Amino acid sequence: MDCLFCKIVAGEIPGDIVHTTERTVAFRDLVAQAPTHVLIVPRDHYANAAELAAGDPVASAELVTTAAAVATAEGYDDYRLVFNTGAGAGQSVFHTHLHLLAGRPLSWPPG
Ligand code: AMP
């Protein structure tokens, strides 16, 4: 399967990896939208957050606990977690990924 994030997980293309767990890999977003912008992905391929939650709920929960660990490690108590689902909502890579954003004021609603 020609999947960018599968290749980062497999080490076939470089990623700026900041944290790993049994089921997840966390790496910095190439186009950071905040001082901390990290993507947390499952090692296994699922197209979006709902498919991951249905297929591997343990890994789904581990995305969130990994994001919290990264936020803490970078010194942030306040942060935003985002799953874009579908092209119309801004999803451009169809391997589940949780965006962790922190380090600047985050307004609501998001754009
Ligand atoms: P989304 O638009 O929600 O699917 O998020 C995909 C994210 O992947 C975007 O924020 C991109 O900047 C990011 N991205 C694309 N290619 C890479 C890469 N090679 N390494 C890290 N982040 C990437």
PDB file of C-alpha atoms and ligand atoms in Angstrom:
ATOM      1  CA  MET A   1       0.000   0.000   0.000  1.00  0.00           C
ATOM      2  CA  ASP A   2       1.349   3.390  -0.954  1.00  0.00           C
ATOM      3  CA  CYS A   3       0.791   5.170   2.362  1.00  0.00           C
ATOM      4  CA  LEU A   4       3.046   8.010   3.538  1.00  0.00           C
ATOM      5  CA  PHE A   5       2.493   7.407   7.250  1.00  0.00           C
ATOM      6  CA  CYS A   6       2.938   3.635   6.926  1.00  0.00           C
ATOM      7  CA  LYS A   7       6.345   4.436   5.404  1.00  0.00           C
ATOM      8  CA  ILE A   8       7.272   6.740   8.312  1.00  0.00           C
ATOM      9  CA  VAL A   9       6.177   4.057  10.808  1.00  0.00           C
ATOM     10  CA  ALA A  10       8.275   1.477   8.923  1.00  0.00           C
ATOM     11  CA  GLY A  11      11.301   3.814   8.795  1.00  0.00           C
ATOM     12  CA  GLU A  12      11.261   3.799   4.997  1.00  0.00           C
ATOM     13  CA  ILE A  13      11.081   7.591   4.860  1.00  0.00           C
ATOM     14  CA  PRO A  14      12.336   9.921   7.578  1.00  0.00           C
ATOM     15  CA  GLY A  15      10.108  11.387  10.238  1.00  0.00           C
ATOM     16  CA  ASP A  16      11.021  13.615  13.187  1.00  0.00           C
ATOM     17  CA  ILE A  17       9.872  11.043  15.732  1.00  0.00           C
ATOM     18  CA  VAL A  18       9.380  12.320  19.279  1.00  0.00           C
ATOM     19  CA  HIS A  19       7.699   9.363  21.010  1.00  0.00           C
ATOM     20  CA  THR A  20       6.809   5.751  20.352  1.00  0.00           C
ATOM     21  CA  THR A  21       4.660   3.173  22.125  1.00  0.00           C
ATOM     22  CA  GLU A  22       3.712  -0.402  21.364  1.00  0.00           C
ATOM     23  CA  ARG A  23       0.868   0.708  19.108  1.00  0.00           C
ATOM     24  CA  THR A  24       1.689   4.318  18.167  1.00  0.00           C
ATOM     25  CA  VAL A  25       4.338   6.562  16.647  1.00  0.00           C
ATOM     26  CA  ALA A  26       4.408  10.344  17.207  1.00  0.00           C
ATOM     27  CA  PHE A  27       6.327  12.658  14.882  1.00  0.00           C
ATOM     28  CA  ARG A  28       6.436  16.390  14.173  1.00  0.00           C
ATOM     29  CA  ASP A  29       4.200  17.759  11.431  1.00  0.00           C
ATOM     30  CA  LEU A  30       6.216  18.927   8.427  1.00  0.00           C
ATOM     31  CA  VAL A  31       4.162  22.151   8.240  1.00  0.00           C
ATOM     32  CA  ALA A  32       3.764  23.070  11.892  1.00  0.00           C
ATOM     33  CA  GLN A  33       0.699  25.151  12.745  1.00  0.00           C
ATOM     34  CA  ALA A  34       1.816  25.770  16.349  1.00  0.00           C
ATOM     35  CA  PRO A  35       5.083  25.658  18.340  1.00  0.00           C
ATOM     36  CA  THR A  36       4.221  22.051  19.108  1.00  0.00           C
ATOM     37  CA  HIS A  37       2.451  20.281  16.246  1.00  0.00           C
ATOM     38  CA  VAL A  38       2.843  16.535  16.494  1.00  0.00           C
ATOM     39  CA  LEU A  39       0.962  13.781  14.656  1.00  0.00           C
ATOM     40  CA  ILE A  40       0.223  10.586  16.572  1.00  0.00           C
ATOM     41  CA  VAL A  41      -0.501   7.607  14.330  1.00  0.00           C
ATOM     42  CA  PRO A  42      -1.270   3.933  14.909  1.00  0.00           C
ATOM     43  CA  ARG A  43       1.376   1.543  13.649  1.00  0.00           C
ATOM     44  CA  ASP A  44      -1.342  -0.346  11.762  1.00  0.00           C
ATOM     45  CA  HIS A  45      -3.127   1.213   8.814  1.00  0.00           C
ATOM     46  CA  TYR A  46      -6.661   2.528   9.319  1.00  0.00           C
ATOM     47  CA  ALA A  47      -8.099   5.248   7.094  1.00  0.00           C
ATOM     48  CA  ASN A  48      -9.576   7.465   9.796  1.00  0.00           C
ATOM     49  CA  ALA A  49     -10.325   7.801  13.499  1.00  0.00           C
ATOM     50  CA  ALA A  50     -13.670   6.001  13.400  1.00  0.00           C
ATOM     51  CA  GLU A  51     -12.227   3.006  11.551  1.00  0.00           C
ATOM     52  CA  LEU A  52      -9.411   2.787  14.096  1.00  0.00           C
ATOM     53  CA  ALA A  53     -11.817   3.016  17.043  1.00  0.00           C
ATOM     54  CA  ALA A  54     -13.953   0.226  15.577  1.00  0.00           C
ATOM     55  CA  GLY A  55     -11.023  -1.980  14.584  1.00  0.00           C
ATOM     56  CA  ASP A  56      -8.568  -1.441  17.441  1.00  0.00           C
ATOM     57  CA  PRO A  57     -10.029   0.467  20.384  1.00  0.00           C
ATOM     58  CA  VAL A  58      -6.894  -0.063  22.466  1.00  0.00           C
ATOM     59  CA  ALA A  59      -4.739   1.661  19.844  1.00  0.00           C
ATOM     60  CA  SER A  60      -7.394   4.365  19.517  1.00  0.00           C
ATOM     61  CA  ALA A  61      -7.118   5.158  23.232  1.00  0.00           C
ATOM     62  CA  GLU A  62      -3.342   4.969  23.031  1.00  0.00           C
ATOM     63  CA  LEU A  63      -3.315   7.809  20.479  1.00  0.00           C
ATOM     64  CA  VAL A  64      -4.824  10.059  23.145  1.00  0.00           C
ATOM     65  CA  THR A  65      -2.597   8.912  25.993  1.00  0.00           C
ATOM     66  CA  THR A  66       0.451   9.299  23.748  1.00  0.00           C
ATOM     67  CA  ALA A  67      -0.634  12.817  22.797  1.00  0.00           C
ATOM     68  CA  ALA A  68      -0.991  13.699  26.478  1.00  0.00           C
ATOM     69  CA  ALA A  69       2.468  12.308  27.213  1.00  0.00           C
ATOM     70  CA  VAL A  70       3.994  14.366  24.398  1.00  0.00           C
ATOM     71  CA  ALA A  71       2.206  17.527  25.565  1.00  0.00           C
ATOM     72  CA  THR A  72       3.499  16.991  29.102  1.00  0.00           C
ATOM     73  CA  ALA A  73       7.014  16.302  27.855  1.00  0.00           C
ATOM     74  CA  GLU A  74       6.947  19.579  25.914  1.00  0.00           C
ATOM     75  CA  GLY A  75       5.706  21.503  28.965  1.00  0.00           C
ATOM     76  CA  TYR A  76       2.051  22.069  28.061  1.00  0.00           C
ATOM     77  CA  ASP A  77      -1.042  21.502  30.190  1.00  0.00           C
ATOM     78  CA  ASP A  78      -3.280  23.110  27.552  1.00  0.00           C
ATOM     79  CA  TYR A  79      -3.456  21.682  24.066  1.00  0.00           C
ATOM     80  CA  ARG A  80      -5.814  20.781  21.233  1.00  0.00           C
ATOM     81  CA  LEU A  81      -6.351  17.340  19.690  1.00  0.00           C
ATOM     82  CA  VAL A  82      -7.845  17.112  16.189  1.00  0.00           C
ATOM     83  CA  PHE A  83      -8.890  14.274  13.883  1.00  0.00           C
ATOM     84  CA  ASN A  84      -9.723  15.548  10.411  1.00  0.00           C
ATOM     85  CA  THR A  85     -12.004  13.001   8.749  1.00  0.00           C
ATOM     86  CA  GLY A  86     -12.630  13.217   4.999  1.00  0.00           C
ATOM     87  CA  ALA A  87     -11.237  15.610   2.424  1.00  0.00           C
ATOM     88  CA  GLY A  88     -14.039  18.087   3.093  1.00  0.00           C
ATOM     89  CA  ALA A  89     -12.827  18.405   6.690  1.00  0.00           C
ATOM     90  CA  GLY A  90      -9.198  18.822   5.675  1.00  0.00           C
ATOM     91  CA  GLN A  91      -7.935  15.230   5.776  1.00  0.00           C
ATOM     92  CA  SER A  92      -5.123  14.855   3.259  1.00  0.00           C
ATOM     93  CA  VAL A  93      -3.404  11.676   4.495  1.00  0.00           C
ATOM     94  CA  PHE A  94      -5.701   8.681   4.790  1.00  0.00           C
ATOM     95  CA  HIS A  95      -3.864   6.917   7.609  1.00  0.00           C
ATOM     96  CA  THR A  96      -5.448   7.817  10.954  1.00  0.00           C
ATOM     97  CA  HIS A  97      -3.564  10.622  12.685  1.00  0.00           C
ATOM     98  CA  LEU A  98      -4.284  12.703  15.732  1.00  0.00           C
ATOM     99  CA  HIS A  99      -2.993  16.276  15.564  1.00  0.00           C
ATOM    100  CA  LEU A 100      -1.561  17.626  18.826  1.00  0.00           C
ATOM    101  CA  LEU A 101      -1.337  21.433  18.775  1.00  0.00           C
ATOM    102  CA  ALA A 102       0.079  23.484  21.645  1.00  0.00           C
ATOM    103  CA  GLY A 103       2.155  26.509  22.490  1.00  0.00           C
ATOM    104  CA  ARG A 104       0.006  29.355  21.188  1.00  0.00           C
ATOM    105  CA  PRO A 105      -3.507  30.651  21.878  1.00  0.00           C
ATOM    106  CA  LEU A 106      -5.999  28.386  20.085  1.00  0.00           C
ATOM    107  CA  SER A 107      -9.210  30.156  19.157  1.00  0.00           C
ATOM    108  CA  TRP A 108     -12.658  28.603  18.772  1.00  0.00           C
ATOM    109  CA  PRO A 109     -14.293  27.759  16.421  1.00  0.00           C
ATOM    110  CA  PRO A 110     -11.395  26.464  14.347  1.00  0.00           C
ATOM    111  CA  GLY A 111     -11.263  27.459  10.682  1.00  0.00           C
TER     112      GLY A 111
HETATM  113  P1  AMP B   1      -4.493  16.075   7.530  1.00  0.00           P
HETATM  114  O1  AMP B   1      -4.572  17.250   6.595  1.00  0.00           O
HETATM  115  O2  AMP B   1      -5.363  16.173   8.748  1.00  0.00           O
HETATM  116  O3  AMP B   1      -4.666  14.772   6.793  1.00  0.00           O
HETATM  117  O4  AMP B   1      -3.010  16.097   8.118  1.00  0.00           O
HETATM  118  C1  AMP B   1      -1.921  15.630   7.406  1.00  0.00           C
HETATM  119  C2  AMP B   1      -0.725  16.336   7.963  1.00  0.00           C
HETATM  120  O5  AMP B   1       0.426  15.634   7.560  1.00  0.00           O
HETATM  121  C3  AMP B   1      -0.569  17.780   7.500  1.00  0.00           C
HETATM  122  O6  AMP B   1      -0.625  18.648   8.617  1.00  0.00           O
HETATM  123  C4  AMP B   1       0.801  17.780   6.818  1.00  0.00           C
HETATM  124  O7  AMP B   1       1.524  18.958   7.074  1.00  0.00           O
HETATM  125  C5  AMP B   1       1.465  16.565   7.436  1.00  0.00           C
HETATM  126  N1  AMP B   1       2.494  15.929   6.655  1.00  0.00           N
HETATM  127  C6  AMP B   1       2.470  15.641   5.338  1.00  0.00           C
HETATM  128  N2  AMP B   1       3.598  14.990   4.989  1.00  0.00           N
HETATM  129  C7  AMP B   1       4.331  14.848   6.129  1.00  0.00           C
HETATM  130  C8  AMP B   1       5.601  14.257   6.430  1.00  0.00           C
HETATM  131  N3  AMP B   1       6.345  13.667   5.499  1.00  0.00           N
HETATM  132  N4  AMP B   1       6.048  14.320   7.716  1.00  0.00           N
HETATM  133  C9  AMP B   1       5.301  14.924   8.659  1.00  0.00           C
HETATM  134  N5  AMP B   1       4.111  15.487   8.447  1.00  0.00           N
HETATM  135  C10 AMP B   1       3.631  15.459   7.194  1.00  0.00           C
END
